[in-house]
Each structure stands twice: as C-alpha cells, then as structure tokens.
Amino acid sequence: QVPLVESGGGLVQAGGSLRLSCAASERTFRHYAMGWFRQAPRKAREFVAVIGGNGIMTYYADSVKGRFTISRDSAQNTVYLQMSSLTPEDTAVYYCASPPSVEIQLPRTLEEYYYWGQGTQVTVQS
C-alpha cells in the first residue's frame, strides 16, 4: 500500500497558481514532518519545502521562498503545497515524502526521507 498520494498537478500559465495535495493513508503520519521535492527532466531531485509534525515549523528552498506555502491539515492527514507566481523553471514532477521517524523534525535532504509518493506533474507554460 502506497502511504503517500499526491494530487493537484497540471498545466498552468506562467504567473499562475496551483495547489498540490499529499494524502497520507496512515494516521501515524500526522506526527511526522512532511516534505515536498521536485525533479525536472535531466535534473536531480531537489528539496522544495518541509513542515514539521506540529504544523508550525516550516522551511523552504530559496528558489521558492515567498512564492510557495506548505501547510497541513492533521485532521485530514493531508499536506498541501500552495504555489503561486509560477515560472517555467518550476516545471517538474513534485513528490511528497516523510522521514522514517518523528524525531526527524525538518529534514531537507533526500537521504533523510523514507516514504515517498508517486509524484504529480506540474507544467508551467511561458
């Protein structure tokens, strides 16, 4: 069973907005930090944003700071990534992920994550 499922990707014009969702299938994830990564064609997967298990602490990559907002609804076991002022450089497959332990608070590297979703495609047209 896939523990994390992303949705909300699509095609958008530059300057537009999208909201991605990541639904966790198990209630235990509500206490875990949750992160978003993205991978553009022929590029390495890169960190985008992370939110702590308490839903208060967040951290963003410089490339998205001020444009993207990560949030979570613990009651719904869902994490969101609100993206605005999108540019073609934001085109990528976006993945949500979670570390293997609640003790890992704001992980920012691939190696700190264990659970991954299947990804959702975001395409920004100029």
mmCIF file of C-alpha atoms in Angstrom:
data_model
loop_
_atom_site.group_PDB
_atom_site.id
_atom_site.type_symbol
_atom_site.label_atom_id
_atom_site.label_comp_id
_atom_site.label_asym_id
_atom_site.label_seq_id
_atom_site.Cartn_x
_atom_site.Cartn_y
_atom_site.Cartn_z
ATOM 1 C CA GLN A 1 0.000 0.000 0.000
ATOM 2 C CA VAL A 2 1.349 3.393 -1.030
ATOM 3 C CA PRO A 3 1.373 5.532 2.102
ATOM 4 C CA LEU A 4 1.513 8.917 0.346
ATOM 5 C CA VAL A 5 -0.522 10.032 -2.665
ATOM 6 C CA GLU A 6 -0.040 13.372 -4.405
ATOM 7 C CA SER A 7 -2.620 15.190 -6.490
ATOM 8 C CA GLY A 8 -3.302 18.631 -7.912
ATOM 9 C CA GLY A 9 -0.671 18.843 -10.609
ATOM 10 C CA GLY A 10 -1.425 20.104 -14.063
ATOM 11 C CA LEU A 11 -0.722 22.645 -16.759
ATOM 12 C CA VAL A 12 -0.677 26.321 -15.823
ATOM 13 C CA GLN A 13 0.431 29.563 -17.438
ATOM 14 C CA ALA A 14 3.409 31.457 -16.096
ATOM 15 C CA GLY A 15 2.333 33.677 -13.240
ATOM 16 C CA GLY A 16 -0.443 31.307 -12.286
ATOM 17 C CA SER A 17 -1.055 29.218 -9.202
ATOM 18 C CA LEU A 18 -1.613 25.599 -8.266
ATOM 19 C CA ARG A 19 -2.220 23.761 -5.022
ATOM 20 C CA LEU A 20 -0.773 20.314 -4.587
ATOM 21 C CA SER A 21 -2.112 17.866 -2.039
ATOM 22 C CA CYS A 22 -0.473 14.886 -0.398
ATOM 23 C CA ALA A 23 -2.757 12.454 1.368
ATOM 24 C CA ALA A 24 -1.296 10.049 3.905
ATOM 25 C CA SER A 25 -3.040 6.727 4.167
ATOM 26 C CA GLU A 26 -1.984 6.068 7.750
ATOM 27 C CA ARG A 27 -2.878 8.163 10.767
ATOM 28 C CA THR A 28 0.646 7.929 12.172
ATOM 29 C CA PHE A 29 1.872 10.375 9.538
ATOM 30 C CA ARG A 30 0.099 13.245 11.241
ATOM 31 C CA HIS A 31 3.005 13.440 13.709
ATOM 32 C CA TYR A 32 5.741 13.238 11.100
ATOM 33 C CA ALA A 33 7.469 16.037 9.254
ATOM 34 C CA MET A 34 6.325 16.136 5.632
ATOM 35 C CA GLY A 35 8.328 17.479 2.744
ATOM 36 C CA TRP A 36 7.967 18.328 -0.911
ATOM 37 C CA PHE A 37 10.633 17.677 -3.521
ATOM 38 C CA ARG A 38 10.664 18.149 -7.269
ATOM 39 C CA GLN A 39 12.519 16.696 -10.179
ATOM 40 C CA ALA A 40 12.792 18.394 -13.538
ATOM 41 C CA PRO A 41 13.815 16.478 -16.677
ATOM 42 C CA ARG A 42 17.504 15.574 -16.658
ATOM 43 C CA LYS A 43 17.983 17.127 -13.222
ATOM 44 C CA ALA A 44 18.425 15.738 -9.761
ATOM 45 C CA ARG A 45 15.530 15.651 -7.333
ATOM 46 C CA GLU A 46 15.647 18.772 -5.190
ATOM 47 C CA PHE A 47 14.184 19.891 -1.914
ATOM 48 C CA VAL A 48 11.299 22.377 -2.065
ATOM 49 C CA ALA A 49 9.729 22.717 1.376
ATOM 50 C CA VAL A 50 9.121 20.909 4.645
ATOM 51 C CA ILE A 51 6.685 21.273 7.516
ATOM 52 C CA GLY A 52 7.166 19.895 10.992
ATOM 53 C CA GLY A 53 4.876 17.432 12.682
ATOM 54 C CA ASN A 54 3.384 20.242 14.757
ATOM 55 C CA GLY A 55 2.362 22.121 11.622
ATOM 56 C CA ILE A 56 4.148 25.245 12.823
ATOM 57 C CA MET A 57 7.759 24.988 11.745
ATOM 58 C CA THR A 58 8.461 25.263 8.049
ATOM 59 C CA TYR A 59 11.480 25.647 5.815
ATOM 60 C CA TYR A 60 11.738 26.500 2.128
ATOM 61 C CA ALA A 61 14.286 26.313 -0.623
ATOM 62 C CA ASP A 62 15.487 29.762 -1.632
ATOM 63 C CA SER A 63 14.110 29.239 -5.131
ATOM 64 C CA VAL A 64 10.518 29.055 -3.872
ATOM 65 C CA LYS A 65 10.615 31.222 -0.748
ATOM 66 C CA GLY A 66 7.892 33.845 -0.872
ATOM 67 C CA ARG A 67 6.030 32.049 -3.681
ATOM 68 C CA PHE A 68 5.214 28.640 -2.209
ATOM 69 C CA THR A 69 3.486 27.855 1.068
ATOM 70 C CA ILE A 70 3.424 24.476 2.750
ATOM 71 C CA SER A 71 0.679 23.630 5.211
ATOM 72 C CA ARG A 72 -1.001 20.624 6.725
ATOM 73 C CA ASP A 73 -4.406 19.558 7.908
ATOM 74 C CA SER A 74 -3.786 16.941 10.553
ATOM 75 C CA ALA A 75 -7.460 16.066 10.839
ATOM 76 C CA GLN A 76 -7.454 15.164 7.135
ATOM 77 C CA ASN A 77 -3.957 13.684 7.243
ATOM 78 C CA THR A 78 -3.098 15.881 4.269
ATOM 79 C CA VAL A 79 -0.240 18.212 3.416
ATOM 80 C CA TYR A 80 -0.553 20.997 0.873
ATOM 81 C CA LEU A 81 1.812 22.984 -1.276
ATOM 82 C CA GLN A 82 0.309 26.244 -2.479
ATOM 83 C CA MET A 83 2.333 27.514 -5.422
ATOM 84 C CA SER A 84 1.989 30.988 -6.862
ATOM 85 C CA SER A 85 3.854 33.194 -9.331
ATOM 86 C CA LEU A 86 4.848 30.061 -11.165
ATOM 87 C CA THR A 87 7.543 30.173 -13.814
ATOM 88 C CA PRO A 88 8.630 27.614 -16.426
ATOM 89 C CA GLU A 89 11.561 26.808 -14.125
ATOM 90 C CA ASP A 90 9.050 25.336 -11.680
ATOM 91 C CA THR A 91 8.117 22.657 -14.218
ATOM 92 C CA ALA A 92 8.841 19.279 -12.633
ATOM 93 C CA VAL A 93 7.366 16.186 -11.090
ATOM 94 C CA TYR A 94 6.553 17.052 -7.489
ATOM 95 C CA TYR A 95 6.859 14.444 -4.771
ATOM 96 C CA CYS A 96 5.799 14.458 -1.168
ATOM 97 C CA ALA A 97 7.809 12.498 1.331
ATOM 98 C CA SER A 98 8.176 11.722 5.002
ATOM 99 C CA PRO A 99 11.117 10.680 7.167
ATOM 100 C CA PRO A 100 11.177 7.296 8.904
ATOM 101 C CA SER A 101 10.935 8.788 12.376
ATOM 102 C CA VAL A 102 9.020 11.559 14.162
ATOM 103 C CA GLU A 103 12.313 12.620 15.743
ATOM 104 C CA ILE A 104 13.493 13.985 12.390
ATOM 105 C CA GLN A 105 11.937 17.413 12.525
ATOM 106 C CA LEU A 106 12.741 19.471 9.408
ATOM 107 C CA PRO A 107 14.625 17.222 7.028
ATOM 108 C CA ARG A 108 15.944 18.872 3.893
ATOM 109 C CA THR A 109 17.980 16.174 2.174
ATOM 110 C CA LEU A 110 16.847 13.173 0.158
ATOM 111 C CA GLU A 111 18.659 10.814 2.491
ATOM 112 C CA GLU A 112 16.557 11.895 5.479
ATOM 113 C CA TYR A 113 13.342 10.743 3.858
ATOM 114 C CA TYR A 114 11.978 7.225 3.646
ATOM 115 C CA TYR A 115 8.363 7.312 2.471
ATOM 116 C CA TRP A 116 7.642 8.747 -0.976
ATOM 117 C CA GLY A 117 4.606 9.356 -3.099
ATOM 118 C CA GLN A 118 4.395 8.564 -6.794
ATOM 119 C CA GLY A 119 4.652 12.208 -7.868
ATOM 120 C CA THR A 120 2.433 14.652 -9.704
ATOM 121 C CA GLN A 121 3.434 16.558 -12.833
ATOM 122 C CA VAL A 122 3.440 20.356 -12.824
ATOM 123 C CA THR A 123 3.986 22.064 -16.156
ATOM 124 C CA VAL A 124 4.264 25.840 -16.403
ATOM 125 C CA GLN A 125 3.923 27.360 -19.859
ATOM 126 C CA SER A 126 5.543 30.666 -20.727
#
